[in-house]
mmCIF file of C-alpha atoms in Angstrom:
data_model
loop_
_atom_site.group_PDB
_atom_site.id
_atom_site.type_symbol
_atom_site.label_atom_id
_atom_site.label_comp_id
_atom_site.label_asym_id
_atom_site.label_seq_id
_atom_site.Cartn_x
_atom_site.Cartn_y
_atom_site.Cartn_z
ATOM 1 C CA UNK A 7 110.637 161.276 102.897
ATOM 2 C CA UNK A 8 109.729 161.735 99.132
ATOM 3 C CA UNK A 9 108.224 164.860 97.963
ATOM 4 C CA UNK A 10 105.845 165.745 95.085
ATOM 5 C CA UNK A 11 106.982 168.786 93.376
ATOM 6 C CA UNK A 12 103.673 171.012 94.666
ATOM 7 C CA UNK A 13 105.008 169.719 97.886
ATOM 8 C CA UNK A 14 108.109 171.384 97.851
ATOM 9 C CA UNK A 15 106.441 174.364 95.640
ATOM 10 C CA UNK A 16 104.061 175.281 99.157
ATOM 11 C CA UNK A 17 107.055 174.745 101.363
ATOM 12 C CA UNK A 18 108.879 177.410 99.778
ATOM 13 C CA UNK A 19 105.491 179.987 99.578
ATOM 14 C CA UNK A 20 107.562 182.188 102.160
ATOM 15 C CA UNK A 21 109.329 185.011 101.160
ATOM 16 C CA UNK A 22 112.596 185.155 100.301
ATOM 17 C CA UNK A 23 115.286 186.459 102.557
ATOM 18 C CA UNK A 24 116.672 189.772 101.238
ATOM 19 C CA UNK A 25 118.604 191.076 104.344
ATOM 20 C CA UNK A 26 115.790 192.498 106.173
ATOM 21 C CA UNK A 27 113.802 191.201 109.101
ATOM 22 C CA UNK A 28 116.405 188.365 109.548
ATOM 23 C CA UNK A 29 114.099 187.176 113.121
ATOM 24 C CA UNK A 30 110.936 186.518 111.064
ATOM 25 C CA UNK A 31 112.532 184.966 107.969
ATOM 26 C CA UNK A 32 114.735 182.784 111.238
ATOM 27 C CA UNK A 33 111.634 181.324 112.104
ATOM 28 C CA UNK A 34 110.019 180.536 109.399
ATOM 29 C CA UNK A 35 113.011 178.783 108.467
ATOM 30 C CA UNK A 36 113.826 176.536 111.152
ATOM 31 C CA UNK A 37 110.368 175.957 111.122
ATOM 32 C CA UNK A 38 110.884 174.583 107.754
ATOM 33 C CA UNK A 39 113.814 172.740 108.431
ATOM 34 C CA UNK A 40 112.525 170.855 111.464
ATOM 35 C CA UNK A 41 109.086 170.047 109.343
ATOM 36 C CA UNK A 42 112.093 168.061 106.612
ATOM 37 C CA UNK A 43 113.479 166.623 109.593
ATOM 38 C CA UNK A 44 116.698 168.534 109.329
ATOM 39 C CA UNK A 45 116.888 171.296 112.062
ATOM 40 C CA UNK A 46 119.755 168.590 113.868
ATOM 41 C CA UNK A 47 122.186 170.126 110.708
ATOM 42 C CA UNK A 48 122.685 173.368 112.766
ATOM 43 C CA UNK A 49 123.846 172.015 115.061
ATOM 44 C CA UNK A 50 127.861 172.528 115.727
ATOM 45 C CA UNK A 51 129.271 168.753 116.205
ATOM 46 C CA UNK A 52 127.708 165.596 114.592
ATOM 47 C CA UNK A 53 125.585 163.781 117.045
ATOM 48 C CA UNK A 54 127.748 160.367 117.736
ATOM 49 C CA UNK A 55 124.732 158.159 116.858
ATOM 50 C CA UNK A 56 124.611 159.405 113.436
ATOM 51 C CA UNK A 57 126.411 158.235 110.640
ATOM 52 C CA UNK A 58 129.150 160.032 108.487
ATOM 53 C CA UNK A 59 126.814 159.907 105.392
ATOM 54 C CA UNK A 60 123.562 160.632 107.192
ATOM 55 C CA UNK A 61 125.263 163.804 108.702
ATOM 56 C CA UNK A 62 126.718 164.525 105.121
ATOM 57 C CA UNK A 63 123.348 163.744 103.473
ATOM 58 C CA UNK A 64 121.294 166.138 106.301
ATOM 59 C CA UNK A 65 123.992 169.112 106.101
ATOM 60 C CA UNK A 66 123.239 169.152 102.301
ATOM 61 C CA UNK A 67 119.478 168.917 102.532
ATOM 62 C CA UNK A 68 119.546 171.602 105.039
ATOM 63 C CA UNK A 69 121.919 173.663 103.254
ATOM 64 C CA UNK A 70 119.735 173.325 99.731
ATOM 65 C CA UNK A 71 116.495 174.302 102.019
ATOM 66 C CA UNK A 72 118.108 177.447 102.872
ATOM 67 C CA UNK A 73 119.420 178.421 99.699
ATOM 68 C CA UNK A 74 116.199 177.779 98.192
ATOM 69 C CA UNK A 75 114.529 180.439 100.403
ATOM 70 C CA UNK A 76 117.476 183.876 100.057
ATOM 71 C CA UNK A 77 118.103 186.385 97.543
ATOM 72 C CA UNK A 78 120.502 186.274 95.060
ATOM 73 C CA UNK A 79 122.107 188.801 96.968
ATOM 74 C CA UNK A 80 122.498 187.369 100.164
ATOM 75 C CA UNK A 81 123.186 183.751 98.642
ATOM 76 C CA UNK A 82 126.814 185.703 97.871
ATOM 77 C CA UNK A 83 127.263 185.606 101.361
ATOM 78 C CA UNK A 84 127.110 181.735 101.793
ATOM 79 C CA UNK A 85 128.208 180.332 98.634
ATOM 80 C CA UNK A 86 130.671 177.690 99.357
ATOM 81 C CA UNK A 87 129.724 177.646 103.378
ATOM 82 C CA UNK A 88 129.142 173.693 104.945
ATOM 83 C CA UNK A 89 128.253 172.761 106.644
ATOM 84 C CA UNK A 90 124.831 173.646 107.389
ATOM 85 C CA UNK A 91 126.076 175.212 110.914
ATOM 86 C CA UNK A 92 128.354 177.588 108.951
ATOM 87 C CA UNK A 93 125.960 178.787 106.539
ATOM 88 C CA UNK A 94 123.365 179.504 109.558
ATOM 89 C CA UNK A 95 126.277 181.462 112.011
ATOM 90 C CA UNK A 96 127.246 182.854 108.792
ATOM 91 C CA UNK A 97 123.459 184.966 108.130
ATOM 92 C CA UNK A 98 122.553 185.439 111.693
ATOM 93 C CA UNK A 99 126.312 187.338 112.276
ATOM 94 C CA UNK A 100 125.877 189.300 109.260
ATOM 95 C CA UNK A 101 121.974 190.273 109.021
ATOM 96 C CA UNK A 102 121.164 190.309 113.007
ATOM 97 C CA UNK A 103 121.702 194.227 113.004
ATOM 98 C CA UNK A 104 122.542 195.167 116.262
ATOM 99 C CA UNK A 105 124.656 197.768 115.308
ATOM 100 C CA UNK A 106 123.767 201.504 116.738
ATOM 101 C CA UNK A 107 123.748 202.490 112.924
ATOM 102 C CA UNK A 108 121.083 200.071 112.265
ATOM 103 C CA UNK A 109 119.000 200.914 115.800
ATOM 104 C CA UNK A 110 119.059 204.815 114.694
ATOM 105 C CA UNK A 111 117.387 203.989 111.168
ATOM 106 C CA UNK A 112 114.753 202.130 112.641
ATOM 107 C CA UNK A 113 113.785 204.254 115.398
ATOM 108 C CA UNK A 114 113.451 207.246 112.675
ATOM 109 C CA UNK A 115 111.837 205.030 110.237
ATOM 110 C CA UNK A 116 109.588 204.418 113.031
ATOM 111 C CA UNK A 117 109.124 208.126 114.442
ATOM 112 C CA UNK A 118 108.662 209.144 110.784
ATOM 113 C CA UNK A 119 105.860 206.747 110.299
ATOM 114 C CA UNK A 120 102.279 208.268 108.978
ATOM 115 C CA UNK A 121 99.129 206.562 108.198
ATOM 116 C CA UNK A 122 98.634 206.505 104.576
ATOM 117 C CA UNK A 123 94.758 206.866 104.355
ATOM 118 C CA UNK A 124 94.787 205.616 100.787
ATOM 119 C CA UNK A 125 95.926 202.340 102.267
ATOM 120 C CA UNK A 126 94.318 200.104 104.870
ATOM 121 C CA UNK A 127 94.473 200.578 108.450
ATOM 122 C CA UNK A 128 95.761 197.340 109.355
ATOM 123 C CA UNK A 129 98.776 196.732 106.279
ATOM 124 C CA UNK A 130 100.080 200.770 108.128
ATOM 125 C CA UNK A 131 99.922 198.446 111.753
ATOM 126 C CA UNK A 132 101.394 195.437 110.280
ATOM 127 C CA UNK A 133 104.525 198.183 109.209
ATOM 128 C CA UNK A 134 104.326 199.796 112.843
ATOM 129 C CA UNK A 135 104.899 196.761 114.455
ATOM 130 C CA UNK A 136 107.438 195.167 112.265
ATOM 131 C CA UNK A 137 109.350 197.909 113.294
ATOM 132 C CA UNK A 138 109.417 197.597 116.308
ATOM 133 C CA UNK A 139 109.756 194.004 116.692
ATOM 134 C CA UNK A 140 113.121 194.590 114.249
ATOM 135 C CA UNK A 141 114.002 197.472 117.129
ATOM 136 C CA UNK A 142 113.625 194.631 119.928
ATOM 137 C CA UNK A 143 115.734 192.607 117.972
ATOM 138 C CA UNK A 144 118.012 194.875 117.459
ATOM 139 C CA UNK A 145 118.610 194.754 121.072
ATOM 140 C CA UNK A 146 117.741 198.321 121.744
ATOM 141 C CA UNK A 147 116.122 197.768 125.658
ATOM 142 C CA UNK A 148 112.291 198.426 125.414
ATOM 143 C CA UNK A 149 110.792 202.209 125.405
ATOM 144 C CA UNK A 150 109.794 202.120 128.988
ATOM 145 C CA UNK A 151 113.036 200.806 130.051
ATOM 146 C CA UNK A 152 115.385 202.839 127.791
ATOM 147 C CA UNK A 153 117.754 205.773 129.464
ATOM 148 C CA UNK A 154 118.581 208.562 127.668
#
């Protein structure tokens, strides 16, 4: 599938991935990579019906998509990583944040929230409930289900 270069520049519009909100930035990714017909790259094993250099060819694409879209600083983390599976295990293990550490920052970043009047009601709920979809993720059970 050939691309025109403003193409490829609205396909990359998102933001890049700097570490933080790793579930949002997942989706928009693999909703990128199944749009270029390469989501089938994360997966583990080659499918049998596929070619050597297809799978080669798809692993790279996918692999290029992804490093298109990070930081500098988390492209660090995946230099040298193929195939495409790698490189994907390799982010979610290391920017998931499930770790109590990370689940006791967000919950006081969250209980330390204040609406800023100087800004607009909606960018303060947009904020709120980032947070707590990044607490969900965390894998911190909901409020109404937690025990303390």
């Amino acid at each position: 599938m050939a691309s025109t270069s403003t193409e490829v520049k609205n396909l990359f519009e998102i933001k890049r991935f700097d570490g933080k909100c790793f579930k949002l930035w997942k989706e928009h990714k693999q909703g990128i990579l199944f749009l270029r017909d390469c989501e089938n790259a994360l997966v583990e094993k080659k499918p049998e019906s596929m070619e050597d250099d297809a799978w080669n060819t798809l692993n790279k694409k996918a692999i290029t998509y992804i490093k298109m879209v990070v930081s500098d600083e988390t492209l660090v983390d995946i230099k040298g990583l193929t195939p495409a599976h790698q490189v994907w295990e390799k982010l979610k293990t290391a920017y998931k944040n499930t770790n109590p550490v990370n689940q006791v920052h967000l919950m006081r970043k969250l209980d330390c929230m204040k609406l800023d009047e100087s800004k607009r009601a909606t960018k303060h709920l947009s904020l709120f409930t980032g947070t707590l979809s990044q607490l969900q993720d965390s894998g911190l059970p909901a409020f109404g289900q937690a025990q303390i």
